[in-house]
Coordinates of C-alpha atoms in Angstrom, one line a residue:
M128 CA 0.0 0.0 0.0
V129 CA 2.8 2.4 0.9
R130 CA 4.6 1.6 -2.4
I131 CA 1.4 2.5 -4.3
L132 CA 1.1 5.8 -2.5
V133 CA 4.7 6.6 -3.1
A134 CA 4.4 5.7 -6.8
T135 CA 1.2 7.8 -7.1
A136 CA 2.8 10.8 -5.3
L137 CA 5.9 10.4 -7.5
F138 CA 3.9 10.5 -10.6
C139 CA 2.0 13.6 -9.6
L140 CA 5.1 15.4 -8.6
V141 CA 6.9 14.4 -11.7
A142 CA 4.1 15.6 -13.9
G143 CA 4.3 18.9 -12.2
M144 CA 8.0 19.1 -12.1
L145 CA 8.5 18.2 -15.8
A146 CA 5.9 20.6 -16.6
G147 CA 8.7 22.6 -15.1
C148 CA 11.0 24.8 -17.1
G149 CA 8.5 27.6 -17.3
G150 CA 5.8 29.2 -15.2
S151 CA 2.8 27.8 -13.6
G152 CA 0.0 28.0 -16.1
S153 CA 1.3 31.0 -17.9
S154 CA 1.3 31.4 -21.6
T155 CA 3.4 33.1 -24.2
A156 CA 0.6 35.6 -24.9
K157 CA 1.5 39.1 -23.8
P158 CA -1.0 41.0 -21.8
A159 CA -2.7 43.9 -23.6
P160 CA -0.9 47.2 -23.1
P161 CA -2.6 49.6 -20.7
T162 CA -5.1 52.0 -22.1
T163 CA -5.1 55.7 -21.4
T164 CA -7.5 58.5 -22.5
D165 CA -6.6 61.7 -24.2
A166 CA -8.5 65.0 -24.0
T167 CA -11.4 63.6 -26.1
T168 CA -11.7 60.5 -23.9
T169 CA -10.9 58.3 -26.8
P170 CA -9.0 55.2 -25.6
V171 CA -5.4 55.2 -26.8
R172 CA -3.2 52.1 -26.7
S173 CA 0.3 52.7 -25.5
V174 CA 3.1 51.4 -27.8
P175 CA 4.7 48.2 -26.4
V176 CA 8.4 48.6 -25.5
P177 CA 10.5 46.4 -27.8
R178 CA 12.3 43.5 -26.2
S179 CA 16.1 43.5 -26.1
A180 CA 18.0 41.1 -28.3
Y181 CA 18.9 39.3 -25.1
A182 CA 15.2 38.8 -24.2
R183 CA 14.4 37.6 -27.7
A184 CA 17.4 35.1 -27.7
L185 CA 16.6 33.8 -24.2
G186 CA 12.9 33.4 -25.2
A187 CA 13.9 31.4 -28.3
L188 CA 16.2 29.2 -26.2
C189 CA 13.3 28.6 -23.8
A190 CA 10.9 27.7 -26.6
R191 CA 13.4 25.3 -28.1
R192 CA 14.1 23.7 -24.7
R193 CA 10.3 23.2 -24.1
S194 CA 9.9 21.5 -27.5
S195 CA 12.9 19.2 -26.9
L196 CA 11.6 18.2 -23.5
E197 CA 8.1 17.5 -25.0
A198 CA 9.7 15.4 -27.7
I199 CA 11.4 13.2 -25.0
G200 CA 8.1 12.6 -23.3
N201 CA 6.5 13.0 -19.9
P202 CA 7.3 10.1 -17.6
A203 CA 4.2 8.4 -16.0
S204 CA 6.0 6.2 -13.5
P205 CA 9.1 6.1 -11.4
Q206 CA 10.6 3.6 -13.9
E207 CA 9.9 5.9 -16.8
L208 CA 11.3 8.8 -14.8
K209 CA 14.6 6.9 -14.3
S210 CA 14.7 6.3 -18.0
L211 CA 13.6 9.7 -19.3
L212 CA 15.1 12.1 -16.8
P213 CA 18.7 11.6 -18.0
K214 CA 17.6 12.5 -21.5
Q215 CA 15.9 15.6 -20.2
L216 CA 18.9 16.5 -18.2
V217 CA 20.9 16.6 -21.5
V218 CA 18.4 19.2 -22.8
L219 CA 18.5 21.2 -19.5
K220 CA 22.4 21.2 -19.5
R221 CA 22.6 22.3 -23.1
F222 CA 20.1 25.1 -22.4
S223 CA 22.1 26.3 -19.4
V224 CA 25.3 26.4 -21.4
Q225 CA 23.6 28.3 -24.3
S226 CA 21.9 30.8 -22.0
K227 CA 25.2 31.6 -20.3
K228 CA 26.7 32.5 -23.7
L229 CA 24.1 35.1 -24.4
T230 CA 25.1 38.8 -24.0
A231 CA 22.7 41.1 -22.2
P232 CA 22.5 44.9 -22.5
T233 CA 23.8 46.9 -19.5
G234 CA 20.3 47.3 -18.2
D235 CA 19.7 43.5 -18.1
A236 CA 23.2 42.5 -17.0
K237 CA 22.2 41.8 -13.4
A238 CA 19.0 40.0 -14.4
K239 CA 21.1 37.8 -16.8
K240 CA 23.6 37.0 -14.1
D241 CA 20.7 36.1 -11.7
F242 CA 18.9 34.0 -14.3
D243 CA 22.0 32.0 -15.1
R244 CA 22.7 31.4 -11.4
F245 CA 19.1 30.5 -10.6
Y246 CA 18.9 28.1 -13.5
A247 CA 22.2 26.5 -12.8
T248 CA 21.1 25.8 -9.2
Y249 CA 17.8 24.3 -10.5
L250 CA 19.8 22.1 -12.9
D251 CA 22.1 21.0 -10.1
G252 CA 19.0 20.0 -8.1
Q253 CA 17.6 18.0 -10.9
I254 CA 20.9 16.1 -11.3
Y255 CA 20.9 15.4 -7.6
A256 CA 17.3 14.4 -7.7
L257 CA 18.1 11.7 -10.3
K258 CA 20.9 10.3 -8.1
T259 CA 18.5 10.2 -5.2
L260 CA 15.8 8.5 -7.2
R261 CA 18.2 5.9 -8.5
S262 CA 19.1 5.1 -4.9
R263 CA 15.4 4.5 -4.2
S264 CA 15.2 7.2 -1.6
Y265 CA 11.8 8.5 -2.7
D266 CA 11.4 10.8 0.3
G267 CA 14.8 12.3 -0.5
Y268 CA 13.8 12.6 -4.1
F269 CA 10.7 14.7 -3.2
T270 CA 12.8 16.9 -0.9
V271 CA 15.4 17.6 -3.6
V272 CA 12.9 18.2 -6.4
N273 CA 10.9 20.6 -4.2
S274 CA 14.1 22.6 -3.5
A275 CA 15.1 22.6 -7.2
L276 CA 11.6 24.0 -8.1
I277 CA 12.2 27.0 -5.9
W278 CA 15.2 27.9 -8.0
Q279 CA 13.4 27.3 -11.2
K280 CA 10.6 29.7 -10.2
Q281 CA 13.3 32.3 -9.4
A282 CA 14.7 31.9 -12.9
E283 CA 11.3 32.2 -14.4
L284 CA 10.5 35.4 -12.5
T285 CA 13.8 36.9 -13.7
A286 CA 13.1 35.9 -17.3
R287 CA 9.8 37.7 -17.0
K288 CA 11.5 40.9 -15.8
V289 CA 13.6 41.0 -19.0
G290 CA 10.7 40.1 -21.2
A291 CA 11.5 36.5 -22.1
V292 CA 8.0 35.4 -21.6
E293 CA 8.6 32.1 -23.5
C294 CA 10.5 30.9 -20.4
L295 CA 7.3 31.0 -18.4
R296 CA 5.6 28.3 -20.4
R297 CA 6.3 24.8 -19.2
P298 CA 6.3 21.6 -21.2
F299 CA 3.3 19.3 -20.9
E300 CA 1.2 22.1 -19.4
N301 CA -1.6 21.3 -21.7
S302 CA -1.4 17.5 -21.1

Protein backbone atom coordinates (compact mmCIF):
# COMPACT_ATOMS: atom_id res chain seq x y z
CA MET A 1 0.00 0.00 0.00
CA VAL A 2 2.81 2.40 0.91
CA ARG A 3 4.57 1.65 -2.39
CA ILE A 4 1.40 2.46 -4.32
CA LEU A 5 1.06 5.77 -2.48
CA VAL A 6 4.70 6.61 -3.11
CA ALA A 7 4.39 5.72 -6.81
CA THR A 8 1.22 7.81 -7.14
CA ALA A 9 2.78 10.76 -5.34
CA LEU A 10 5.90 10.42 -7.45
CA PHE A 11 3.85 10.45 -10.64
CA CYS A 12 1.95 13.58 -9.55
CA LEU A 13 5.13 15.37 -8.55
CA VAL A 14 6.95 14.39 -11.73
CA ALA A 15 4.10 15.58 -13.92
CA GLY A 16 4.26 18.94 -12.15
CA MET A 17 8.05 19.08 -12.12
CA LEU A 18 8.52 18.15 -15.75
CA ALA A 19 5.89 20.59 -16.64
CA GLY A 20 8.68 22.63 -15.08
CA CYS A 21 11.04 24.82 -17.08
CA GLY A 22 8.54 27.58 -17.30
CA GLY A 23 5.82 29.18 -15.21
CA SER A 24 2.80 27.80 -13.57
CA GLY A 25 0.01 27.99 -16.10
CA SER A 26 1.35 31.04 -17.87
CA SER A 27 1.29 31.35 -21.61
CA THR A 28 3.41 33.11 -24.17
CA ALA A 29 0.62 35.56 -24.94
CA LYS A 30 1.52 39.07 -23.83
CA PRO A 31 -1.02 41.05 -21.82
CA ALA A 32 -2.68 43.90 -23.65
CA PRO A 33 -0.90 47.21 -23.13
CA PRO A 34 -2.64 49.56 -20.71
CA THR A 35 -5.11 52.00 -22.15
CA THR A 36 -5.13 55.71 -21.44
CA THR A 37 -7.47 58.46 -22.51
CA ASP A 38 -6.64 61.71 -24.21
CA ALA A 39 -8.53 65.00 -23.99
CA THR A 40 -11.41 63.64 -26.08
CA THR A 41 -11.74 60.54 -23.86
CA THR A 42 -10.93 58.26 -26.78
CA PRO A 43 -9.01 55.17 -25.60
CA VAL A 44 -5.43 55.18 -26.82
CA ARG A 45 -3.18 52.11 -26.68
CA SER A 46 0.35 52.69 -25.51
CA VAL A 47 3.11 51.41 -27.75
CA PRO A 48 4.71 48.22 -26.35
CA VAL A 49 8.37 48.55 -25.49
CA PRO A 50 10.46 46.39 -27.84
CA ARG A 51 12.31 43.50 -26.22
CA SER A 52 16.07 43.49 -26.14
CA ALA A 53 18.03 41.12 -28.34
CA TYR A 54 18.92 39.26 -25.13
CA ALA A 55 15.24 38.78 -24.20
CA ARG A 56 14.42 37.56 -27.72
CA ALA A 57 17.38 35.13 -27.74
CA LEU A 58 16.58 33.80 -24.24
CA GLY A 59 12.93 33.41 -25.22
CA ALA A 60 13.90 31.44 -28.32
CA LEU A 61 16.16 29.16 -26.25
CA CYS A 62 13.32 28.56 -23.78
CA ALA A 63 10.91 27.68 -26.59
CA ARG A 64 13.44 25.25 -28.07
CA ARG A 65 14.07 23.69 -24.66
CA ARG A 66 10.34 23.19 -24.12
CA SER A 67 9.94 21.53 -27.53
CA SER A 68 12.92 19.24 -26.89
CA LEU A 69 11.56 18.17 -23.50
CA GLU A 70 8.13 17.49 -24.97
CA ALA A 71 9.74 15.37 -27.70
CA ILE A 72 11.43 13.22 -25.05
CA GLY A 73 8.14 12.64 -23.27
CA ASN A 74 6.51 13.01 -19.89
CA PRO A 75 7.26 10.08 -17.55
CA ALA A 76 4.21 8.45 -16.00
CA SER A 77 5.96 6.18 -13.49
CA PRO A 78 9.12 6.08 -11.39
CA GLN A 79 10.65 3.61 -13.87
CA GLU A 80 9.92 5.92 -16.82
CA LEU A 81 11.30 8.83 -14.83
CA LYS A 82 14.57 6.94 -14.27
CA SER A 83 14.72 6.33 -18.01
CA LEU A 84 13.65 9.75 -19.35
CA LEU A 85 15.14 12.14 -16.79
CA PRO A 86 18.74 11.55 -18.01
CA LYS A 87 17.64 12.50 -21.54
CA GLN A 88 15.86 15.56 -20.21
CA LEU A 89 18.95 16.53 -18.23
CA VAL A 90 20.93 16.63 -21.49
CA VAL A 91 18.44 19.21 -22.79
CA LEU A 92 18.55 21.21 -19.54
CA LYS A 93 22.37 21.23 -19.49
CA ARG A 94 22.55 22.33 -23.14
CA PHE A 95 20.09 25.13 -22.41
CA SER A 96 22.12 26.30 -19.41
CA VAL A 97 25.35 26.42 -21.43
CA GLN A 98 23.65 28.29 -24.29
CA SER A 99 21.91 30.80 -22.03
CA LYS A 100 25.20 31.61 -20.28
CA LYS A 101 26.74 32.48 -23.68
CA LEU A 102 24.11 35.14 -24.39
CA THR A 103 25.05 38.78 -24.01
CA ALA A 104 22.69 41.13 -22.20
CA PRO A 105 22.55 44.89 -22.51
CA THR A 106 23.79 46.87 -19.53
CA GLY A 107 20.25 47.29 -18.18
CA ASP A 108 19.70 43.52 -18.14
CA ALA A 109 23.19 42.47 -16.99
CA LYS A 110 22.18 41.81 -13.37
CA ALA A 111 19.03 39.97 -14.42
CA LYS A 112 21.07 37.79 -16.80
CA LYS A 113 23.57 36.96 -14.06
CA ASP A 114 20.68 36.11 -11.70
CA PHE A 115 18.90 34.00 -14.33
CA ASP A 116 22.04 32.00 -15.10
CA ARG A 117 22.73 31.41 -11.40
CA PHE A 118 19.13 30.46 -10.56
CA TYR A 119 18.86 28.10 -13.53
CA ALA A 120 22.21 26.46 -12.77
CA THR A 121 21.06 25.83 -9.20
CA TYR A 122 17.80 24.34 -10.51
CA LEU A 123 19.78 22.11 -12.86
CA ASP A 124 22.09 20.96 -10.06
CA GLY A 125 18.99 20.05 -8.07
CA GLN A 126 17.59 18.00 -10.95
CA ILE A 127 20.89 16.12 -11.31
CA TYR A 128 20.95 15.36 -7.61
CA ALA A 129 17.25 14.37 -7.69
CA LEU A 130 18.06 11.72 -10.31
CA LYS A 131 20.85 10.34 -8.12
CA THR A 132 18.47 10.24 -5.17
CA LEU A 133 15.76 8.54 -7.24
CA ARG A 134 18.21 5.90 -8.46
CA SER A 135 19.10 5.12 -4.85
CA ARG A 136 15.38 4.48 -4.22
CA SER A 137 15.18 7.23 -1.64
CA TYR A 138 11.76 8.51 -2.68
CA ASP A 139 11.39 10.85 0.29
CA GLY A 140 14.81 12.28 -0.50
CA TYR A 141 13.83 12.63 -4.14
CA PHE A 142 10.75 14.70 -3.24
CA THR A 143 12.80 16.91 -0.95
CA VAL A 144 15.44 17.57 -3.59
CA VAL A 145 12.90 18.21 -6.37
CA ASN A 146 10.94 20.64 -4.21
CA SER A 147 14.12 22.60 -3.48
CA ALA A 148 15.07 22.64 -7.16
CA LEU A 149 11.64 23.97 -8.13
CA ILE A 150 12.18 27.02 -5.92
CA TRP A 151 15.22 27.95 -8.00
CA GLN A 152 13.37 27.25 -11.24
CA LYS A 153 10.64 29.67 -10.17
CA GLN A 154 13.26 32.33 -9.40
CA ALA A 155 14.73 31.88 -12.89
CA GLU A 156 11.26 32.21 -14.41
CA LEU A 157 10.53 35.42 -12.49
CA THR A 158 13.85 36.85 -13.66
CA ALA A 159 13.13 35.90 -17.29
CA ARG A 160 9.77 37.68 -17.00
CA LYS A 161 11.52 40.85 -15.81
CA VAL A 162 13.59 41.04 -19.00
CA GLY A 163 10.65 40.13 -21.24
CA ALA A 164 11.55 36.53 -22.11
CA VAL A 165 7.96 35.38 -21.58
CA GLU A 166 8.57 32.13 -23.47
CA CYS A 167 10.49 30.94 -20.42
CA LEU A 168 7.28 30.98 -18.39
CA ARG A 169 5.56 28.28 -20.42
CA ARG A 170 6.30 24.79 -19.17
CA PRO A 171 6.32 21.61 -21.25
CA PHE A 172 3.33 19.32 -20.92
CA GLU A 173 1.21 22.08 -19.36
CA ASN A 174 -1.63 21.25 -21.74
CA SER A 175 -1.44 17.49 -21.07
